[in-house]
């Protein structure tokens, strides 16, 4: 496995692979890799011939009150995970390498960036879209792999690709969970033992909504109330939002029908946790 810290180096490594006609698969990450990331790397390995993983804690997607310096960076362990799971190259640039001067050019995927997580994290998706565009330009992958765990991110990136005619395809991989249902996340490391005990309530609440829908319930307000009740079992959970939206447009819907995304975000101690389920309701 080759490791590049500069744009020049990763371009050279990839152009060699590309010139042998290999299909390039790309997994963008912020590191602190876990089984969720590994599922993306493995899927890329199955579907493409040269897998590039980027590890970059992107400063432009963190808000002023979000502590980027505390974000875990177990770099050597991450490299081992990449190597062990078949990555061919890792791109791990510094912030200086990616943003050598104050960034003046932004990709703003309007509307889709503004709801759900965009409300409490105003410039987050602008940072995500911009860094993904930069990484796509550097790596020039045929296929990029993203997790359903970050559902809004997937929708924003897909729309950017469509609107800008970017020459790549996105594959979305299912959310990987701990055995108690908690969606794996690098941010789970911030939880203490008490908070960790309450964290599975997020998925339990979403599952409760799904059970009601399967039993015929269609009213979003009722479903949100049920979700809230379960989250409120924990005195440590502060709800940011519970949204039931059309899975393509992210518009709030009063009645669940068709492709529906039920998404939530909470603060649990120091961690902001998100989770979602995607349903096709007849
Ligand atoms: P991050 O390092 O958090 O920026 O995530 C990098 C990629 O891994 C994103 O596409 C995430 O959606 C994906 N990812 C993170 N956690 C999970 C998970 N539990 N299951 C599946 N994919 C995940």
PDB file of C-alpha atoms and ligand atoms in Angstrom:
ATOM      1  CA  UNK A   1       0.000   0.000   0.000  1.00  0.00           C
ATOM      2  CA  UNK A   2       1.352   3.387  -0.984  1.00  0.00           C
ATOM      3  CA  UNK A   3       1.015   6.449   1.239  1.00  0.00           C
ATOM      4  CA  UNK A   4       0.957  10.000  -0.095  1.00  0.00           C
ATOM      5  CA  UNK A   5       0.908  13.206   1.884  1.00  0.00           C
ATOM      6  CA  UNK A   6       1.037  15.571  -1.043  1.00  0.00           C
ATOM      7  CA  UNK A   7      -1.284  16.144  -3.988  1.00  0.00           C
ATOM      8  CA  UNK A   8       1.595  15.676  -6.376  1.00  0.00           C
ATOM      9  CA  UNK A   9       2.453  12.261  -4.917  1.00  0.00           C
ATOM     10  CA  UNK A  10      -1.095  10.877  -4.885  1.00  0.00           C
ATOM     11  CA  UNK A  11      -1.649  12.087  -8.461  1.00  0.00           C
ATOM     12  CA  UNK A  12       1.496  10.277  -9.573  1.00  0.00           C
ATOM     13  CA  UNK A  13       0.493   7.058  -7.799  1.00  0.00           C
ATOM     14  CA  UNK A  14      -3.019   7.172  -9.288  1.00  0.00           C
ATOM     15  CA  UNK A  15      -1.939   8.110 -12.801  1.00  0.00           C
ATOM     16  CA  UNK A  16       0.307   5.051 -12.844  1.00  0.00           C
ATOM     17  CA  UNK A  17      -2.646   2.856 -11.830  1.00  0.00           C
ATOM     18  CA  UNK A  18      -4.974   4.669 -14.241  1.00  0.00           C
ATOM     19  CA  UNK A  19      -2.552   4.334 -17.107  1.00  0.00           C
ATOM     20  CA  UNK A  20      -2.741   0.570 -16.637  1.00  0.00           C
ATOM     21  CA  UNK A  21      -6.478   0.966 -17.250  1.00  0.00           C
ATOM     22  CA  UNK A  22      -7.486   0.250 -13.681  1.00  0.00           C
ATOM     23  CA  UNK A  23     -10.867   1.447 -12.440  1.00  0.00           C
ATOM     24  CA  UNK A  24     -10.293   3.756  -9.460  1.00  0.00           C
ATOM     25  CA  UNK A  25     -12.436   3.454  -6.318  1.00  0.00           C
ATOM     26  CA  UNK A  26     -12.295   6.222  -3.717  1.00  0.00           C
ATOM     27  CA  UNK A  27     -13.262   6.267  -0.020  1.00  0.00           C
ATOM     28  CA  UNK A  28     -13.060   9.749   1.524  1.00  0.00           C
ATOM     29  CA  UNK A  29     -12.793   9.694   5.349  1.00  0.00           C
ATOM     30  CA  UNK A  30     -11.683  11.800   8.285  1.00  0.00           C
ATOM     31  CA  UNK A  31      -9.816   8.847   9.802  1.00  0.00           C
ATOM     32  CA  UNK A  32     -10.342   7.193  13.210  1.00  0.00           C
ATOM     33  CA  UNK A  33     -11.463   4.292  11.070  1.00  0.00           C
ATOM     34  CA  UNK A  34     -13.989   1.726  12.287  1.00  0.00           C
ATOM     35  CA  UNK A  35     -16.097  -1.065  10.808  1.00  0.00           C
ATOM     36  CA  UNK A  36     -18.307   1.480   8.990  1.00  0.00           C
ATOM     37  CA  UNK A  37     -15.330   2.808   7.042  1.00  0.00           C
ATOM     38  CA  UNK A  38     -14.048  -0.729   6.513  1.00  0.00           C
ATOM     39  CA  UNK A  39     -17.325  -1.716   4.842  1.00  0.00           C
ATOM     40  CA  UNK A  40     -16.764   1.107   2.323  1.00  0.00           C
ATOM     41  CA  UNK A  41     -13.177   0.046   1.646  1.00  0.00           C
ATOM     42  CA  UNK A  42     -14.255  -3.562   1.148  1.00  0.00           C
ATOM     43  CA  UNK A  43     -17.064  -2.586  -1.218  1.00  0.00           C
ATOM     44  CA  UNK A  44     -14.621  -0.454  -3.203  1.00  0.00           C
ATOM     45  CA  UNK A  45     -12.214  -3.396  -3.344  1.00  0.00           C
ATOM     46  CA  UNK A  46     -14.957  -5.659  -4.710  1.00  0.00           C
ATOM     47  CA  UNK A  47     -16.101  -3.216  -7.381  1.00  0.00           C
ATOM     48  CA  UNK A  48     -12.951  -1.428  -8.521  1.00  0.00           C
ATOM     49  CA  UNK A  49      -9.333  -2.309  -9.211  1.00  0.00           C
ATOM     50  CA  UNK A  50      -7.416   0.404  -7.383  1.00  0.00           C
ATOM     51  CA  UNK A  51      -8.717   1.676  -4.050  1.00  0.00           C
ATOM     52  CA  UNK A  52      -7.698   5.065  -2.676  1.00  0.00           C
ATOM     53  CA  UNK A  53      -8.657   6.033   0.896  1.00  0.00           C
ATOM     54  CA  UNK A  54      -8.265   9.646   1.956  1.00  0.00           C
ATOM     55  CA  UNK A  55      -7.736  10.551   5.600  1.00  0.00           C
ATOM     56  CA  UNK A  56      -8.286  14.241   6.118  1.00  0.00           C
ATOM     57  CA  UNK A  57      -9.941  16.054   9.006  1.00  0.00           C
ATOM     58  CA  UNK A  58     -11.388  18.845   6.917  1.00  0.00           C
ATOM     59  CA  UNK A  59     -11.332  22.180   8.778  1.00  0.00           C
ATOM     60  CA  UNK A  60     -13.879  23.880   6.507  1.00  0.00           C
ATOM     61  CA  UNK A  61     -16.710  21.581   7.598  1.00  0.00           C
ATOM     62  CA  UNK A  62     -16.260  22.328  11.315  1.00  0.00           C
ATOM     63  CA  UNK A  63     -18.086  25.254  12.864  1.00  0.00           C
ATOM     64  CA  UNK A  64     -16.397  27.819  15.143  1.00  0.00           C
ATOM     65  CA  UNK A  65     -17.765  26.068  18.255  1.00  0.00           C
ATOM     66  CA  UNK A  66     -16.883  22.563  17.095  1.00  0.00           C
ATOM     67  CA  UNK A  67     -13.595  21.350  18.426  1.00  0.00           C
ATOM     68  CA  UNK A  68     -11.624  20.141  15.421  1.00  0.00           C
ATOM     69  CA  UNK A  69      -8.461  19.786  17.522  1.00  0.00           C
ATOM     70  CA  UNK A  70     -10.113  17.116  19.683  1.00  0.00           C
ATOM     71  CA  UNK A  71     -11.111  14.988  16.672  1.00  0.00           C
ATOM     72  CA  UNK A  72      -9.328  11.611  17.104  1.00  0.00           C
ATOM     73  CA  UNK A  73      -6.348  11.036  14.800  1.00  0.00           C
ATOM     74  CA  UNK A  74      -4.952   7.505  15.327  1.00  0.00           C
ATOM     75  CA  UNK A  75      -2.981   7.700  12.090  1.00  0.00           C
ATOM     76  CA  UNK A  76      -0.784   4.594  12.389  1.00  0.00           C
ATOM     77  CA  UNK A  77      -3.758   2.397  13.353  1.00  0.00           C
ATOM     78  CA  UNK A  78      -5.723   3.847  10.414  1.00  0.00           C
ATOM     79  CA  UNK A  79      -2.941   2.930   8.007  1.00  0.00           C
ATOM     80  CA  UNK A  80      -2.950  -0.636   9.336  1.00  0.00           C
ATOM     81  CA  UNK A  81      -6.724  -0.865   8.818  1.00  0.00           C
ATOM     82  CA  UNK A  82      -6.431   0.445   5.256  1.00  0.00           C
ATOM     83  CA  UNK A  83      -3.633  -1.974   4.438  1.00  0.00           C
ATOM     84  CA  UNK A  84      -5.371  -4.932   6.058  1.00  0.00           C
ATOM     85  CA  UNK A  85      -8.587  -4.303   4.122  1.00  0.00           C
ATOM     86  CA  UNK A  86      -7.030  -3.992   0.708  1.00  0.00           C
ATOM     87  CA  UNK A  87      -6.552  -0.263   0.119  1.00  0.00           C
ATOM     88  CA  UNK A  88      -3.949   0.334  -2.589  1.00  0.00           C
ATOM     89  CA  UNK A  89      -3.153   3.912  -1.622  1.00  0.00           C
ATOM     90  CA  UNK A  90      -3.826   6.313   1.232  1.00  0.00           C
ATOM     91  CA  UNK A  91      -3.941  10.057   0.698  1.00  0.00           C
ATOM     92  CA  UNK A  92      -3.361  11.882   3.987  1.00  0.00           C
ATOM     93  CA  UNK A  93      -2.696  15.552   3.244  1.00  0.00           C
ATOM     94  CA  UNK A  94      -2.166  18.303   5.800  1.00  0.00           C
ATOM     95  CA  UNK A  95      -4.610  21.225   6.043  1.00  0.00           C
ATOM     96  CA  UNK A  96      -1.866  23.394   4.539  1.00  0.00           C
ATOM     97  CA  UNK A  97      -1.604  21.046   1.551  1.00  0.00           C
ATOM     98  CA  UNK A  98      -5.360  21.128   0.896  1.00  0.00           C
ATOM     99  CA  UNK A  99      -5.852  24.819   1.684  1.00  0.00           C
ATOM    100  CA  UNK A 100      -2.549  26.593   0.948  1.00  0.00           C
ATOM    101  CA  UNK A 101      -4.321  29.934   0.918  1.00  0.00           C
ATOM    102  CA  UNK A 102      -7.547  31.287   2.350  1.00  0.00           C
ATOM    103  CA  UNK A 103     -10.281  29.479   0.451  1.00  0.00           C
ATOM    104  CA  UNK A 104     -12.416  31.836  -1.629  1.00  0.00           C
ATOM    105  CA  UNK A 105     -14.248  29.345  -3.816  1.00  0.00           C
ATOM    106  CA  UNK A 106     -17.071  27.342  -2.301  1.00  0.00           C
ATOM    107  CA  UNK A 107     -19.572  24.811  -3.481  1.00  0.00           C
ATOM    108  CA  UNK A 108     -22.916  25.557  -1.978  1.00  0.00           C
ATOM    109  CA  UNK A 109     -25.593  22.984  -2.722  1.00  0.00           C
ATOM    110  CA  UNK A 110     -28.531  25.226  -1.961  1.00  0.00           C
ATOM    111  CA  UNK A 111     -31.653  24.070  -0.127  1.00  0.00           C
ATOM    112  CA  UNK A 112     -30.386  20.526   0.502  1.00  0.00           C
ATOM    113  CA  UNK A 113     -27.625  21.901   2.752  1.00  0.00           C
ATOM    114  CA  UNK A 114     -29.952  24.074   4.786  1.00  0.00           C
ATOM    115  CA  UNK A 115     -32.354  21.645   6.501  1.00  0.00           C
ATOM    116  CA  UNK A 116     -31.743  18.895   9.082  1.00  0.00           C
ATOM    117  CA  UNK A 117     -28.078  19.097  10.193  1.00  0.00           C
ATOM    118  CA  UNK A 118     -27.623  22.273   8.129  1.00  0.00           C
ATOM    119  CA  UNK A 119     -29.773  24.218  10.591  1.00  0.00           C
ATOM    120  CA  UNK A 120     -27.424  23.734  13.540  1.00  0.00           C
ATOM    121  CA  UNK A 121     -24.281  23.436  11.383  1.00  0.00           C
ATOM    122  CA  UNK A 122     -24.716  26.337   8.927  1.00  0.00           C
ATOM    123  CA  UNK A 123     -21.551  25.993   6.830  1.00  0.00           C
ATOM    124  CA  UNK A 124     -21.006  22.287   7.341  1.00  0.00           C
ATOM    125  CA  UNK A 125     -22.245  21.011   3.965  1.00  0.00           C
ATOM    126  CA  UNK A 126     -20.533  23.843   2.112  1.00  0.00           C
ATOM    127  CA  UNK A 127     -17.279  22.549   3.607  1.00  0.00           C
ATOM    128  CA  UNK A 128     -18.149  18.932   2.828  1.00  0.00           C
ATOM    129  CA  UNK A 129     -19.136  19.649  -0.791  1.00  0.00           C
ATOM    130  CA  UNK A 130     -16.077  21.810  -1.367  1.00  0.00           C
ATOM    131  CA  UNK A 131     -13.597  19.300   0.047  1.00  0.00           C
ATOM    132  CA  UNK A 132     -15.249  16.430  -1.826  1.00  0.00           C
ATOM    133  CA  UNK A 133     -15.029  18.396  -5.087  1.00  0.00           C
ATOM    134  CA  UNK A 134     -11.339  19.086  -4.384  1.00  0.00           C
ATOM    135  CA  UNK A 135     -10.684  15.426  -3.530  1.00  0.00           C
ATOM    136  CA  UNK A 136     -12.594  14.230  -6.614  1.00  0.00           C
ATOM    137  CA  UNK A 137     -10.485  16.561  -8.785  1.00  0.00           C
ATOM    138  CA  UNK A 138      -7.277  15.288  -7.211  1.00  0.00           C
ATOM    139  CA  UNK A 139      -8.101  11.553  -7.187  1.00  0.00           C
ATOM    140  CA  UNK A 140     -10.348  11.482 -10.290  1.00  0.00           C
ATOM    141  CA  UNK A 141     -12.111   8.304  -9.189  1.00  0.00           C
ATOM    142  CA  UNK A 142     -14.542   6.304 -11.289  1.00  0.00           C
ATOM    143  CA  UNK A 143     -16.601   5.482  -8.211  1.00  0.00           C
ATOM    144  CA  UNK A 144     -16.706   7.062  -4.726  1.00  0.00           C
ATOM    145  CA  UNK A 145     -18.111   5.262  -1.693  1.00  0.00           C
ATOM    146  CA  UNK A 146     -20.207   6.919   1.023  1.00  0.00           C
ATOM    147  CA  UNK A 147     -22.147   5.657   4.052  1.00  0.00           C
ATOM    148  CA  UNK A 148     -25.904   5.878   4.497  1.00  0.00           C
ATOM    149  CA  UNK A 149     -25.186   6.879   8.099  1.00  0.00           C
ATOM    150  CA  UNK A 150     -24.590  10.415   6.783  1.00  0.00           C
ATOM    151  CA  UNK A 151     -27.772  10.486   4.697  1.00  0.00           C
ATOM    152  CA  UNK A 152     -27.866  14.234   4.082  1.00  0.00           C
ATOM    153  CA  UNK A 153     -24.215  14.221   3.028  1.00  0.00           C
ATOM    154  CA  UNK A 154     -25.019  11.573   0.404  1.00  0.00           C
ATOM    155  CA  UNK A 155     -27.914  13.630  -0.971  1.00  0.00           C
ATOM    156  CA  UNK A 156     -25.820  16.814  -1.088  1.00  0.00           C
ATOM    157  CA  UNK A 157     -22.881  15.109  -2.822  1.00  0.00           C
ATOM    158  CA  UNK A 158     -25.109  13.316  -5.331  1.00  0.00           C
ATOM    159  CA  UNK A 159     -26.734  16.619  -6.234  1.00  0.00           C
ATOM    160  CA  UNK A 160     -23.364  18.356  -6.606  1.00  0.00           C
ATOM    161  CA  UNK A 161     -22.225  15.582  -8.966  1.00  0.00           C
ATOM    162  CA  UNK A 162     -25.388  15.897 -11.043  1.00  0.00           C
ATOM    163  CA  UNK A 163     -25.439  19.700 -11.136  1.00  0.00           C
ATOM    164  CA  UNK A 164     -21.749  20.012 -12.037  1.00  0.00           C
ATOM    165  CA  UNK A 165     -21.585  16.979 -14.358  1.00  0.00           C
ATOM    166  CA  UNK A 166     -18.729  15.524 -12.367  1.00  0.00           C
ATOM    167  CA  UNK A 167     -17.472  12.356 -14.063  1.00  0.00           C
ATOM    168  CA  UNK A 168     -17.943   9.826 -11.276  1.00  0.00           C
ATOM    169  CA  UNK A 169     -20.565   7.596  -9.736  1.00  0.00           C
ATOM    170  CA  UNK A 170     -21.524   7.278  -6.066  1.00  0.00           C
ATOM    171  CA  UNK A 171     -22.155   4.003  -4.270  1.00  0.00           C
ATOM    172  CA  UNK A 172     -23.966   4.243  -0.927  1.00  0.00           C
ATOM    173  CA  UNK A 173     -23.233   1.544   1.678  1.00  0.00           C
ATOM    174  CA  UNK A 174     -25.551   0.584   4.560  1.00  0.00           C
ATOM    175  CA  UNK A 175     -24.982   1.909   8.083  1.00  0.00           C
ATOM    176  CA  UNK A 176     -22.796  -0.436  10.130  1.00  0.00           C
ATOM    177  CA  UNK A 177     -23.910  -0.733  13.752  1.00  0.00           C
ATOM    178  CA  UNK A 178     -22.635  -1.999  17.081  1.00  0.00           C
ATOM    179  CA  UNK A 179     -24.406  -5.129  18.355  1.00  0.00           C
ATOM    180  CA  UNK A 180     -26.751  -2.937  20.440  1.00  0.00           C
ATOM    181  CA  UNK A 181     -27.774  -0.906  17.373  1.00  0.00           C
ATOM    182  CA  UNK A 182     -25.650   2.211  17.886  1.00  0.00           C
ATOM    183  CA  UNK A 183     -24.409   3.441  14.501  1.00  0.00           C
ATOM    184  CA  UNK A 184     -20.634   3.284  14.425  1.00  0.00           C
ATOM    185  CA  UNK A 185     -19.021   6.705  14.475  1.00  0.00           C
ATOM    186  CA  UNK A 186     -15.634   8.148  15.292  1.00  0.00           C
ATOM    187  CA  UNK A 187     -17.517  10.454  17.658  1.00  0.00           C
ATOM    188  CA  UNK A 188     -18.697   7.523  19.834  1.00  0.00           C
ATOM    189  CA  UNK A 189     -15.251   7.719  21.439  1.00  0.00           C
ATOM    190  CA  UNK A 190     -16.356  10.938  23.164  1.00  0.00           C
ATOM    191  CA  UNK A 191     -19.030   9.083  25.191  1.00  0.00           C
ATOM    192  CA  UNK A 192     -18.418   8.063  28.800  1.00  0.00           C
ATOM    193  CA  UNK A 193     -19.805   4.744  30.085  1.00  0.00           C
ATOM    194  CA  UNK A 194     -23.133   6.247  31.189  1.00  0.00           C
ATOM    195  CA  UNK A 195     -23.669   8.078  27.918  1.00  0.00           C
ATOM    196  CA  UNK A 196     -22.661   5.023  25.920  1.00  0.00           C
ATOM    197  CA  UNK A 197     -25.397   3.041  27.719  1.00  0.00           C
ATOM    198  CA  UNK A 198     -28.053   5.499  26.506  1.00  0.00           C
ATOM    199  CA  UNK A 199     -26.717   5.876  22.941  1.00  0.00           C
ATOM    200  CA  UNK A 200     -28.592   2.841  21.493  1.00  0.00           C
ATOM    201  CA  UNK A 201     -31.846   4.736  22.152  1.00  0.00           C
ATOM    202  CA  UNK A 202     -31.334   6.604  18.855  1.00  0.00           C
ATOM    203  CA  UNK A 203     -31.715   3.502  16.741  1.00  0.00           C
ATOM    204  CA  UNK A 204     -34.332   2.020  19.091  1.00  0.00           C
ATOM    205  CA  UNK A 205     -36.439   5.149  18.528  1.00  0.00           C
ATOM    206  CA  UNK A 206     -36.101   4.881  14.743  1.00  0.00           C
ATOM    207  CA  UNK A 207     -37.015   1.207  14.874  1.00  0.00           C
ATOM    208  CA  UNK A 208     -40.083   2.036  16.937  1.00  0.00           C
ATOM    209  CA  UNK A 209     -41.201   4.432  14.186  1.00  0.00           C
ATOM    210  CA  UNK A 210     -40.654   1.718  11.597  1.00  0.00           C
ATOM    211  CA  UNK A 211     -42.788  -0.719  13.611  1.00  0.00           C
ATOM    212  CA  UNK A 212     -45.627   1.831  13.738  1.00  0.00           C
ATOM    213  CA  UNK A 213     -45.356   2.431   9.987  1.00  0.00           C
ATOM    214  CA  UNK A 214     -45.462  -1.304   9.312  1.00  0.00           C
ATOM    215  CA  UNK A 215     -48.609  -1.457  11.442  1.00  0.00           C
ATOM    216  CA  UNK A 216     -50.208   1.189   9.189  1.00  0.00           C
ATOM    217  CA  UNK A 217     -49.428   4.508  10.918  1.00  0.00           C
ATOM    218  CA  UNK A 218     -48.752   7.313   8.410  1.00  0.00           C
ATOM    219  CA  UNK A 219     -48.872  10.568  10.393  1.00  0.00           C
ATOM    220  CA  UNK A 220     -45.439  12.147  10.776  1.00  0.00           C
ATOM    221  CA  UNK A 221     -46.400  14.104  13.898  1.00  0.00           C
ATOM    222  CA  UNK A 222     -47.472  10.938  15.691  1.00  0.00           C
ATOM    223  CA  UNK A 223     -44.319   9.091  14.627  1.00  0.00           C
ATOM    224  CA  UNK A 224     -42.115  11.969  15.798  1.00  0.00           C
ATOM    225  CA  UNK A 225     -43.863  11.896  19.182  1.00  0.00           C
ATOM    226  CA  UNK A 226     -43.097   8.186  19.553  1.00  0.00           C
ATOM    227  CA  UNK A 227     -39.449   8.798  18.643  1.00  0.00           C
ATOM    228  CA  UNK A 228     -39.281  11.651  21.149  1.00  0.00           C
ATOM    229  CA  UNK A 229     -40.740   9.485  23.924  1.00  0.00           C
ATOM    230  CA  UNK A 230     -37.999   6.912  23.477  1.00  0.00           C
ATOM    231  CA  UNK A 231     -35.199   9.482  23.288  1.00  0.00           C
ATOM    232  CA  UNK A 232     -36.576  11.142  26.425  1.00  0.00           C
ATOM    233  CA  UNK A 233     -36.022   7.935  28.381  1.00  0.00           C
ATOM    234  CA  UNK A 234     -32.493   9.306  28.752  1.00  0.00           C
ATOM    235  CA  UNK A 235     -32.093  12.491  30.749  1.00  0.00           C
ATOM    236  CA  UNK A 236     -28.726  12.928  29.058  1.00  0.00           C
ATOM    237  CA  UNK A 237     -30.071  13.155  25.514  1.00  0.00           C
ATOM    238  CA  UNK A 238     -30.868  16.637  24.188  1.00  0.00           C
ATOM    239  CA  UNK A 239     -32.760  16.439  20.899  1.00  0.00           C
ATOM    240  CA  UNK A 240     -31.495  18.649  18.084  1.00  0.00           C
ATOM    241  CA  UNK A 241     -34.064  17.514  15.511  1.00  0.00           C
ATOM    242  CA  UNK A 242     -36.345  14.659  14.529  1.00  0.00           C
ATOM    243  CA  UNK A 243     -37.273  14.938  10.846  1.00  0.00           C
ATOM    244  CA  UNK A 244     -39.413  12.895   8.521  1.00  0.00           C
ATOM    245  CA  UNK A 245     -38.655  13.952   4.962  1.00  0.00           C
ATOM    246  CA  UNK A 246     -38.889  12.961   1.330  1.00  0.00           C
ATOM    247  CA  UNK A 247     -35.637  11.064   0.763  1.00  0.00           C
ATOM    248  CA  UNK A 248     -34.828  12.861  -2.509  1.00  0.00           C
ATOM    249  CA  UNK A 249     -35.824  16.452  -1.788  1.00  0.00           C
ATOM    250  CA  UNK A 250     -35.428  16.491   2.032  1.00  0.00           C
ATOM    251  CA  UNK A 251     -38.781  18.296   2.208  1.00  0.00           C
ATOM    252  CA  UNK A 252     -40.686  17.637   5.442  1.00  0.00           C
ATOM    253  CA  UNK A 253     -43.757  15.479   4.870  1.00  0.00           C
ATOM    254  CA  UNK A 254     -46.933  15.271   6.965  1.00  0.00           C
ATOM    255  CA  UNK A 255     -47.722  11.717   5.880  1.00  0.00           C
ATOM    256  CA  UNK A 256     -45.169   9.012   5.178  1.00  0.00           C
ATOM    257  CA  UNK A 257     -45.392   7.679   1.645  1.00  0.00           C
ATOM    258  CA  UNK A 258     -42.836   6.619  -0.970  1.00  0.00           C
ATOM    259  CA  UNK A 259     -39.116   7.012  -0.275  1.00  0.00           C
ATOM    260  CA  UNK A 260     -38.980   8.402   3.246  1.00  0.00           C
ATOM    261  CA  UNK A 261     -35.995   9.370   5.371  1.00  0.00           C
ATOM    262  CA  UNK A 262     -36.458   9.475   9.127  1.00  0.00           C
ATOM    263  CA  UNK A 263     -33.450  11.267  10.543  1.00  0.00           C
ATOM    264  CA  UNK A 264     -32.465  12.562  13.932  1.00  0.00           C
ATOM    265  CA  UNK A 265     -29.633  14.323  15.670  1.00  0.00           C
ATOM    266  CA  UNK A 266     -29.032  14.612  19.398  1.00  0.00           C
ATOM    267  CA  UNK A 267     -26.447  15.895  21.770  1.00  0.00           C
ATOM    268  CA  UNK A 268     -25.363  13.222  24.232  1.00  0.00           C
ATOM    269  CA  UNK A 269     -22.781  14.629  26.623  1.00  0.00           C
ATOM    270  CA  UNK A 270     -19.961  16.011  24.495  1.00  0.00           C
ATOM    271  CA  UNK A 271     -20.977  14.154  21.329  1.00  0.00           C
ATOM    272  CA  UNK A 272     -23.402  15.166  18.611  1.00  0.00           C
ATOM    273  CA  UNK A 273     -24.832  11.903  17.282  1.00  0.00           C
ATOM    274  CA  UNK A 274     -26.929  11.337  14.165  1.00  0.00           C
ATOM    275  CA  UNK A 275     -28.822   8.373  12.825  1.00  0.00           C
ATOM    276  CA  UNK A 276     -31.462   7.655  10.209  1.00  0.00           C
ATOM    277  CA  UNK A 277     -33.501   5.011   8.479  1.00  0.00           C
ATOM    278  CA  UNK A 278     -34.588   4.977   4.864  1.00  0.00           C
ATOM    279  CA  UNK A 279     -37.964   3.388   4.116  1.00  0.00           C
ATOM    280  CA  UNK A 280     -40.025   2.725   1.034  1.00  0.00           C
ATOM    281  CA  UNK A 281     -43.600   3.120   2.219  1.00  0.00           C
ATOM    282  CA  UNK A 282     -46.402   1.859  -0.030  1.00  0.00           C
TER     283      UNK A 282
HETATM  284  P1  LIG B   1     -16.181  10.219   8.311  1.00  0.00           P
HETATM  285  O1  LIG B   1     -14.806   9.697   8.547  1.00  0.00           O
HETATM  286  O2  LIG B   1     -17.033  10.258   9.524  1.00  0.00           O
HETATM  287  O3  LIG B   1     -16.190  11.512   7.527  1.00  0.00           O
HETATM  288  O4  LIG B   1     -16.901   9.156   7.376  1.00  0.00           O
HETATM  289  C1  LIG B   1     -16.341   8.758   6.156  1.00  0.00           C
HETATM  290  C2  LIG B   1     -17.317   7.907   5.400  1.00  0.00           C
HETATM  291  O5  LIG B   1     -17.649   6.748   6.169  1.00  0.00           O
HETATM  292  C3  LIG B   1     -18.640   8.634   5.121  1.00  0.00           C
HETATM  293  O6  LIG B   1     -19.100   8.299   3.821  1.00  0.00           O
HETATM  294  C4  LIG B   1     -19.541   8.076   6.179  1.00  0.00           C
HETATM  295  O7  LIG B   1     -20.920   8.112   5.832  1.00  0.00           O
HETATM  296  C5  LIG B   1     -19.051   6.651   6.281  1.00  0.00           C
HETATM  297  N1  LIG B   1     -19.448   6.076   7.565  1.00  0.00           N
HETATM  298  C6  LIG B   1     -19.203   6.577   8.807  1.00  0.00           C
HETATM  299  N2  LIG B   1     -19.778   5.809   9.751  1.00  0.00           N
HETATM  300  C7  LIG B   1     -20.400   4.797   9.091  1.00  0.00           C
HETATM  301  C8  LIG B   1     -21.164   3.674   9.507  1.00  0.00           C
HETATM  302  N3  LIG B   1     -21.433   3.437  10.796  1.00  0.00           N
HETATM  303  N4  LIG B   1     -21.640   2.836   8.551  1.00  0.00           N
HETATM  304  C9  LIG B   1     -21.388   3.060   7.240  1.00  0.00           C
HETATM  305  N5  LIG B   1     -20.664   4.106   6.785  1.00  0.00           N
HETATM  306  C10 LIG B   1     -20.176   4.959   7.696  1.00  0.00           C
END
